[in-house]
Amino acid sequence: GQSLEQPSEVTAVEGAIVQINCTYQTSGFYGLSWYQQHDGGAPTFLSYNGLDGLEETGRFSSFLSRSDSYGYLLLQELQMKDSASYFCAVLDNYGQNFVFGPGTRLSVLP
Amino acid sequence: GAGVSQSPSNKVTEKGKDVELRCDPISGHTALYWYRQSLGQGLEFLIYFQGNSAPDKSGLPSDRFSAERTGGSVSTLTIQRTQQEDSAVYLCASSFLTGAGYGYTFGSGTRLTVV
């Protein structure tokens, strides 16, 4: 089976940097993704890490360490519009389907 | 279409009634997924379709839930004899290929309320 853990809430101020961690326990592992979801909206794909290391996309970066079963999403130069829930998701051992974590609610304060 | 389309956007039904939720994926996307999200919770996997292969139904919570995908395109999720615990947002997603860097594109969901 699969289980993922994330902090339930994170608060930061505009312009700051925040890191959202994700740890997972899986019977198999292909990769880790991150999704953003604004209140009332659909989840949107942010990133995918299949190999160890850091992937950077603009203000967002995602990191994976397979040996530690750990990853994080790093958000830089925070903006108010970044206030949302962020979900990590593990691609299951058949490489077919993502299992989602419980989500981290990020609040960006002025 | 340009995105994943779900209908209805909202559905209120009485306990014990059957409901059908529709998903129209992005044209050309071979994989289609149904997830359920309760208020303030994460996404719970329900079922997955890939091309003409048999669907992965491992996430369906009970035999009251079923889904089909006709012609490799539109999918319908049916919940029979609805219960109050079925109240949630039902999200459909599609992807071009499974796995790897091919992220899912989600629809806006159907908010189901069972009264």
PDB file of N, CA, C and O in Angstrom, chain B residues 61-112:
ATOM      1  N   PRO B  61     -15.289   2.320  -3.519  1.00  0.00           N
ATOM      2  CA  PRO B  61     -15.513   2.025  -2.103  1.00  0.00           C
ATOM      3  C   PRO B  61     -16.553   0.948  -1.828  1.00  0.00           C
ATOM      4  O   PRO B  61     -16.538   0.357  -0.754  1.00  0.00           O
ATOM      5  N   SER B  62     -17.463   0.717  -2.754  1.00  0.00           N
ATOM      6  CA  SER B  62     -18.480  -0.315  -2.557  1.00  0.00           C
ATOM      7  C   SER B  62     -19.062  -0.688  -3.903  1.00  0.00           C
ATOM      8  O   SER B  62     -18.797  -0.038  -4.919  1.00  0.00           O
ATOM      9  N   ASP B  63     -19.863  -1.741  -3.903  1.00  0.00           N
ATOM     10  CA  ASP B  63     -20.470  -2.186  -5.169  1.00  0.00           C
ATOM     11  C   ASP B  63     -21.600  -1.264  -5.617  1.00  0.00           C
ATOM     12  O   ASP B  63     -22.210  -1.480  -6.667  1.00  0.00           O
ATOM     13  N   ARG B  64     -21.886  -0.219  -4.849  1.00  0.00           N
ATOM     14  CA  ARG B  64     -22.855   0.772  -5.313  1.00  0.00           C
ATOM     15  C   ARG B  64     -22.234   1.694  -6.365  1.00  0.00           C
ATOM     16  O   ARG B  64     -22.955   2.413  -7.045  1.00  0.00           O
ATOM     17  N   PHE B  65     -20.933   1.685  -6.445  1.00  0.00           N
ATOM     18  CA  PHE B  65     -20.215   2.541  -7.376  1.00  0.00           C
ATOM     19  C   PHE B  65     -19.817   1.744  -8.614  1.00  0.00           C
ATOM     20  O   PHE B  65     -19.297   0.631  -8.503  1.00  0.00           O
ATOM     21  N   SER B  66     -20.012   2.325  -9.780  1.00  0.00           N
ATOM     22  CA  SER B  66     -19.568   1.716 -11.020  1.00  0.00           C
ATOM     23  C   SER B  66     -19.239   2.825 -12.006  1.00  0.00           C
ATOM     24  O   SER B  66     -19.686   3.968 -11.849  1.00  0.00           O
ATOM     25  N   ALA B  67     -18.447   2.486 -13.003  1.00  0.00           N
ATOM     26  CA  ALA B  67     -18.097   3.470 -14.024  1.00  0.00           C
ATOM     27  C   ALA B  67     -17.887   2.766 -15.342  1.00  0.00           C
ATOM     28  O   ALA B  67     -17.503   1.593 -15.375  1.00  0.00           O
ATOM     29  N   GLU B  68     -18.134   3.485 -16.396  1.00  0.00           N
ATOM     30  CA  GLU B  68     -17.859   2.965 -17.724  1.00  0.00           C
ATOM     31  C   GLU B  68     -17.294   4.088 -18.575  1.00  0.00           C
ATOM     32  O   GLU B  68     -17.470   5.272 -18.291  1.00  0.00           O
ATOM     33  N   ARG B  69     -16.612   3.663 -19.616  1.00  0.00           N
ATOM     34  CA  ARG B  69     -16.044   4.622 -20.561  1.00  0.00           C
ATOM     35  C   ARG B  69     -16.391   4.117 -21.951  1.00  0.00           C
ATOM     36  O   ARG B  69     -15.935   3.049 -22.363  1.00  0.00           O
ATOM     37  N   THR B  70     -17.165   4.894 -22.653  1.00  0.00           N
ATOM     38  CA  THR B  70     -17.652   4.467 -23.964  1.00  0.00           C
ATOM     39  C   THR B  70     -16.750   5.000 -25.063  1.00  0.00           C
ATOM     40  O   THR B  70     -16.414   6.199 -25.081  1.00  0.00           O
ATOM     41  N   GLY B  71     -16.375   4.103 -25.977  1.00  0.00           N
ATOM     42  CA  GLY B  71     -15.600   4.517 -27.141  1.00  0.00           C
ATOM     43  C   GLY B  71     -14.274   5.148 -26.797  1.00  0.00           C
ATOM     44  O   GLY B  71     -13.718   5.905 -27.598  1.00  0.00           O
ATOM     45  N   GLY B  72     -13.756   4.827 -25.623  1.00  0.00           N
ATOM     46  CA  GLY B  72     -12.470   5.381 -25.229  1.00  0.00           C
ATOM     47  C   GLY B  72     -12.497   6.863 -24.977  1.00  0.00           C
ATOM     48  O   GLY B  72     -11.446   7.518 -24.927  1.00  0.00           O
ATOM     49  N   SER B  73     -13.699   7.430 -24.784  1.00  0.00           N
ATOM     50  CA  SER B  73     -13.781   8.874 -24.584  1.00  0.00           C
ATOM     51  C   SER B  73     -14.570   9.188 -23.322  1.00  0.00           C
ATOM     52  O   SER B  73     -14.048   9.087 -22.226  1.00  0.00           O
ATOM     53  N   VAL B  74     -15.848   9.501 -23.473  1.00  0.00           N
ATOM     54  CA  VAL B  74     -16.674   9.946 -22.348  1.00  0.00           C
ATOM     55  C   VAL B  74     -16.815   8.843 -21.303  1.00  0.00           C
ATOM     56  O   VAL B  74     -16.936   7.664 -21.637  1.00  0.00           O
ATOM     57  N   SER B  75     -16.794   9.258 -20.045  1.00  0.00           N
ATOM     58  CA  SER B  75     -16.966   8.309 -18.945  1.00  0.00           C
ATOM     59  C   SER B  75     -18.131   8.744 -18.070  1.00  0.00           C
ATOM     60  O   SER B  75     -18.390   9.945 -17.892  1.00  0.00           O
ATOM     61  N   THR B  76     -18.821   7.754 -17.527  1.00  0.00           N
ATOM     62  CA  THR B  76     -19.918   8.001 -16.593  1.00  0.00           C
ATOM     63  C   THR B  76     -19.647   7.247 -15.311  1.00  0.00           C
ATOM     64  O   THR B  76     -19.373   6.046 -15.337  1.00  0.00           O
ATOM     65  N   LEU B  77     -19.717   7.950 -14.195  1.00  0.00           N
ATOM     66  CA  LEU B  77     -19.616   7.340 -12.870  1.00  0.00           C
ATOM     67  C   LEU B  77     -21.027   7.275 -12.297  1.00  0.00           C
ATOM     68  O   LEU B  77     -21.720   8.301 -12.240  1.00  0.00           O
ATOM     69  N   THR B  78     -21.449   6.075 -11.924  1.00  0.00           N
ATOM     70  CA  THR B  78     -22.796   5.878 -11.388  1.00  0.00           C
ATOM     71  C   THR B  78     -22.711   5.462  -9.929  1.00  0.00           C
ATOM     72  O   THR B  78     -21.929   4.578  -9.577  1.00  0.00           O
ATOM     73  N   ILE B  79     -23.501   6.125  -9.114  1.00  0.00           N
ATOM     74  CA  ILE B  79     -23.609   5.759  -7.706  1.00  0.00           C
ATOM     75  C   ILE B  79     -25.058   5.362  -7.472  1.00  0.00           C
ATOM     76  O   ILE B  79     -25.980   6.159  -7.666  1.00  0.00           O
ATOM     77  N   GLN B  80     -25.251   4.136  -7.057  1.00  0.00           N
ATOM     78  CA  GLN B  80     -26.599   3.632  -6.799  1.00  0.00           C
ATOM     79  C   GLN B  80     -26.925   3.776  -5.310  1.00  0.00           C
ATOM     80  O   GLN B  80     -26.044   3.689  -4.450  1.00  0.00           O
ATOM     81  N   ARG B  81     -28.201   3.969  -5.041  1.00  0.00           N
ATOM     82  CA  ARG B  81     -28.693   4.019  -3.650  1.00  0.00           C
ATOM     83  C   ARG B  81     -27.785   4.920  -2.812  1.00  0.00           C
ATOM     84  O   ARG B  81     -27.198   4.503  -1.807  1.00  0.00           O
ATOM     85  N   THR B  82     -27.680   6.175  -3.210  1.00  0.00           N
ATOM     86  CA  THR B  82     -26.745   7.101  -2.575  1.00  0.00           C
ATOM     87  C   THR B  82     -26.958   7.192  -1.064  1.00  0.00           C
ATOM     88  O   THR B  82     -28.094   7.098  -0.552  1.00  0.00           O
ATOM     89  N   GLN B  83     -25.848   7.378  -0.363  1.00  0.00           N
ATOM     90  CA  GLN B  83     -25.830   7.552   1.084  1.00  0.00           C
ATOM     91  C   GLN B  83     -25.229   8.922   1.397  1.00  0.00           C
ATOM     92  O   GLN B  83     -24.513   9.500   0.582  1.00  0.00           O
ATOM     93  N   GLN B  84     -25.474   9.418   2.598  1.00  0.00           N
ATOM     94  CA  GLN B  84     -24.971  10.736   2.957  1.00  0.00           C
ATOM     95  C   GLN B  84     -23.447  10.781   2.921  1.00  0.00           C
ATOM     96  O   GLN B  84     -22.864  11.821   2.577  1.00  0.00           O
ATOM     97  N   GLU B  85     -22.790   9.673   3.219  1.00  0.00           N
ATOM     98  CA  GLU B  85     -21.324   9.659   3.185  1.00  0.00           C
ATOM     99  C   GLU B  85     -20.762   9.736   1.772  1.00  0.00           C
ATOM    100  O   GLU B  85     -19.541   9.890   1.600  1.00  0.00           O
ATOM    101  N   ASP B  86     -21.644   9.629   0.759  1.00  0.00           N
ATOM    102  CA  ASP B  86     -21.186   9.785  -0.623  1.00  0.00           C
ATOM    103  C   ASP B  86     -21.023  11.264  -0.990  1.00  0.00           C
ATOM    104  O   ASP B  86     -20.480  11.583  -2.059  1.00  0.00           O
ATOM    105  N   SER B  87     -21.490  12.150  -0.149  1.00  0.00           N
ATOM    106  CA  SER B  87     -21.373  13.593  -0.426  1.00  0.00           C
ATOM    107  C   SER B  87     -19.901  13.974  -0.504  1.00  0.00           C
ATOM    108  O   SER B  87     -19.126  13.725   0.423  1.00  0.00           O
ATOM    109  N   ALA B  88     -19.522  14.569  -1.626  1.00  0.00           N
ATOM    110  CA  ALA B  88     -18.122  14.921  -1.886  1.00  0.00           C
ATOM    111  C   ALA B  88     -18.053  15.611  -3.241  1.00  0.00           C
ATOM    112  O   ALA B  88     -19.061  15.700  -3.956  1.00  0.00           O
ATOM    113  N   VAL B  89     -16.865  16.059  -3.595  1.00  0.00           N
ATOM    114  CA  VAL B  89     -16.620  16.529  -4.961  1.00  0.00           C
ATOM    115  C   VAL B  89     -15.984  15.374  -5.725  1.00  0.00           C
ATOM    116  O   VAL B  89     -14.987  14.805  -5.283  1.00  0.00           O
ATOM    117  N   TYR B  90     -16.569  15.036  -6.842  1.00  0.00           N
ATOM    118  CA  TYR B  90     -16.064  13.950  -7.679  1.00  0.00           C
ATOM    119  C   TYR B  90     -15.302  14.576  -8.840  1.00  0.00           C
ATOM    120  O   TYR B  90     -15.855  15.327  -9.642  1.00  0.00           O
ATOM    121  N   LEU B  91     -14.005  14.260  -8.883  1.00  0.00           N
ATOM    122  CA  LEU B  91     -13.108  14.860  -9.864  1.00  0.00           C
ATOM    123  C   LEU B  91     -12.711  13.830 -10.914  1.00  0.00           C
ATOM    124  O   LEU B  91     -12.388  12.693 -10.596  1.00  0.00           O
ATOM    125  N   CYS B  92     -12.734  14.269 -12.144  1.00  0.00           N
ATOM    126  CA  CYS B  92     -12.279  13.449 -13.259  1.00  0.00           C
ATOM    127  C   CYS B  92     -10.998  14.075 -13.794  1.00  0.00           C
ATOM    128  O   CYS B  92     -10.841  15.306 -13.801  1.00  0.00           O
ATOM    129  N   ALA B  93     -10.076  13.238 -14.228  1.00  0.00           N
ATOM    130  CA  ALA B  93      -8.836  13.735 -14.810  1.00  0.00           C
ATOM    131  C   ALA B  93      -8.476  12.874 -16.011  1.00  0.00           C
ATOM    132  O   ALA B  93      -8.864  11.705 -16.095  1.00  0.00           O
ATOM    133  N   SER B  94      -7.756  13.464 -16.934  1.00  0.00           N
ATOM    134  CA  SER B  94      -7.251  12.672 -18.057  1.00  0.00           C
ATOM    135  C   SER B  94      -5.787  13.009 -18.279  1.00  0.00           C
ATOM    136  O   SER B  94      -5.290  14.053 -17.826  1.00  0.00           O
ATOM    137  N   SER B  95      -5.081  12.103 -18.926  1.00  0.00           N
ATOM    138  CA  SER B  95      -3.688  12.362 -19.268  1.00  0.00           C
ATOM    139  C   SER B  95      -3.372  11.724 -20.603  1.00  0.00           C
ATOM    140  O   SER B  95      -4.005  10.742 -21.009  1.00  0.00           O
ATOM    141  N   PHE B  96      -2.362  12.287 -21.277  1.00  0.00           N
ATOM    142  CA  PHE B  96      -1.986  11.819 -22.608  1.00  0.00           C
ATOM    143  C   PHE B  96      -1.409  10.418 -22.536  1.00  0.00           C
ATOM    144  O   PHE B  96      -1.724   9.545 -23.316  1.00  0.00           O
ATOM    145  N   LEU B  97      -0.522  10.236 -21.582  1.00  0.00           N
ATOM    146  CA  LEU B  97       0.053   8.931 -21.330  1.00  0.00           C
ATOM    147  C   LEU B  97       0.064   8.705 -19.839  1.00  0.00           C
ATOM    148  O   LEU B  97      -0.014   9.652 -19.065  1.00  0.00           O
ATOM    149  N   THR B  98       0.213   7.505 -19.418  1.00  0.00           N
ATOM    150  CA  THR B  98       0.242   7.268 -17.980  1.00  0.00           C
ATOM    151  C   THR B  98       1.631   7.530 -17.435  1.00  0.00           C
ATOM    152  O   THR B  98       2.635   7.361 -18.105  1.00  0.00           O
ATOM    153  N   GLY B  99       1.628   7.963 -16.204  1.00  0.00           N
ATOM    154  CA  GLY B  99       2.861   8.049 -15.459  1.00  0.00           C
ATOM    155  C   GLY B  99       3.819   9.133 -15.874  1.00  0.00           C
ATOM    156  O   GLY B  99       3.480  10.068 -16.588  1.00  0.00           O
ATOM    157  N   ALA B 100       4.997   9.031 -15.356  1.00  0.00           N
ATOM    158  CA  ALA B 100       6.128   9.901 -15.658  1.00  0.00           C
ATOM    159  C   ALA B 100       5.750  11.366 -15.549  1.00  0.00           C
ATOM    160  O   ALA B 100       5.038  11.786 -14.663  1.00  0.00           O
ATOM    161  N   GLY B 101       6.205  12.174 -16.462  1.00  0.00           N
ATOM    162  CA  GLY B 101       5.980  13.600 -16.376  1.00  0.00           C
ATOM    163  C   GLY B 101       4.655  14.044 -16.938  1.00  0.00           C
ATOM    164  O   GLY B 101       4.381  15.235 -16.996  1.00  0.00           O
ATOM    165  N   TYR B 102       3.828  13.095 -17.349  1.00  0.00           N
ATOM    166  CA  TYR B 102       2.550  13.482 -17.922  1.00  0.00           C
ATOM    167  C   TYR B 102       1.557  13.695 -16.806  1.00  0.00           C
ATOM    168  O   TYR B 102       0.894  12.771 -16.355  1.00  0.00           O
ATOM    169  N   GLY B 103       1.467  14.939 -16.369  1.00  0.00           N
ATOM    170  CA  GLY B 103       0.554  15.253 -15.285  1.00  0.00           C
ATOM    171  C   GLY B 103      -0.881  15.101 -15.711  1.00  0.00           C
ATOM    172  O   GLY B 103      -1.214  15.110 -16.888  1.00  0.00           O
ATOM    173  N   TYR B 104      -1.730  14.963 -14.732  1.00  0.00           N
ATOM    174  CA  TYR B 104      -3.146  14.887 -14.992  1.00  0.00           C
ATOM    175  C   TYR B 104      -3.703  16.282 -15.246  1.00  0.00           C
ATOM    176  O   TYR B 104      -3.265  17.254 -14.631  1.00  0.00           O
ATOM    177  N   THR B 105      -4.721  16.357 -16.108  1.00  0.00           N
ATOM    178  CA  THR B 105      -5.530  17.561 -16.235  1.00  0.00           C
ATOM    179  C   THR B 105      -6.879  17.244 -15.617  1.00  0.00           C
ATOM    180  O   THR B 105      -7.571  16.335 -16.088  1.00  0.00           O
ATOM    181  N   PHE B 106      -7.218  17.973 -14.585  1.00  0.00           N
ATOM    182  CA  PHE B 106      -8.469  17.725 -13.866  1.00  0.00           C
ATOM    183  C   PHE B 106      -9.599  18.596 -14.406  1.00  0.00           C
ATOM    184  O   PHE B 106      -9.381  19.735 -14.852  1.00  0.00           O
ATOM    185  N   GLY B 107     -10.807  18.059 -14.330  1.00  0.00           N
ATOM    186  CA  GLY B 107     -11.996  18.864 -14.542  1.00  0.00           C
ATOM    187  C   GLY B 107     -12.322  19.636 -13.280  1.00  0.00           C
ATOM    188  O   GLY B 107     -11.656  19.474 -12.243  1.00  0.00           O
ATOM    189  N   SER B 108     -13.342  20.463 -13.357  1.00  0.00           N
ATOM    190  CA  SER B 108     -13.732  21.292 -12.212  1.00  0.00           C
ATOM    191  C   SER B 108     -14.537  20.524 -11.177  1.00  0.00           C
ATOM    192  O   SER B 108     -14.803  21.047 -10.096  1.00  0.00           O
ATOM    193  N   GLY B 109     -14.924  19.287 -11.520  1.00  0.00           N
ATOM    194  CA  GLY B 109     -15.587  18.439 -10.545  1.00  0.00           C
ATOM    195  C   GLY B 109     -17.097  18.576 -10.522  1.00  0.00           C
ATOM    196  O   GLY B 109     -17.681  19.540 -11.033  1.00  0.00           O
ATOM    197  N   THR B 110     -17.721  17.566  -9.927  1.00  0.00           N
ATOM    198  CA  THR B 110     -19.150  17.589  -9.625  1.00  0.00           C
ATOM    199  C   THR B 110     -19.292  17.545  -8.112  1.00  0.00           C
ATOM    200  O   THR B 110     -18.808  16.604  -7.475  1.00  0.00           O
ATOM    201  N   ARG B 111     -19.932  18.567  -7.556  1.00  0.00           N
ATOM    202  CA  ARG B 111     -20.180  18.588  -6.106  1.00  0.00           C
ATOM    203  C   ARG B 111     -21.480  17.862  -5.846  1.00  0.00           C
ATOM    204  O   ARG B 111     -22.550  18.329  -6.228  1.00  0.00           O
ATOM    205  N   LEU B 112     -21.389  16.691  -5.213  1.00  0.00           N
ATOM    206  CA  LEU B 112     -22.561  15.878  -4.923  1.00  0.00           C
ATOM    207  C   LEU B 112     -22.956  16.050  -3.461  1.00  0.00           C
ATOM    208  O   LEU B 112     -22.126  15.886  -2.572  1.00  0.00           O
TER     209      LEU B 112
END
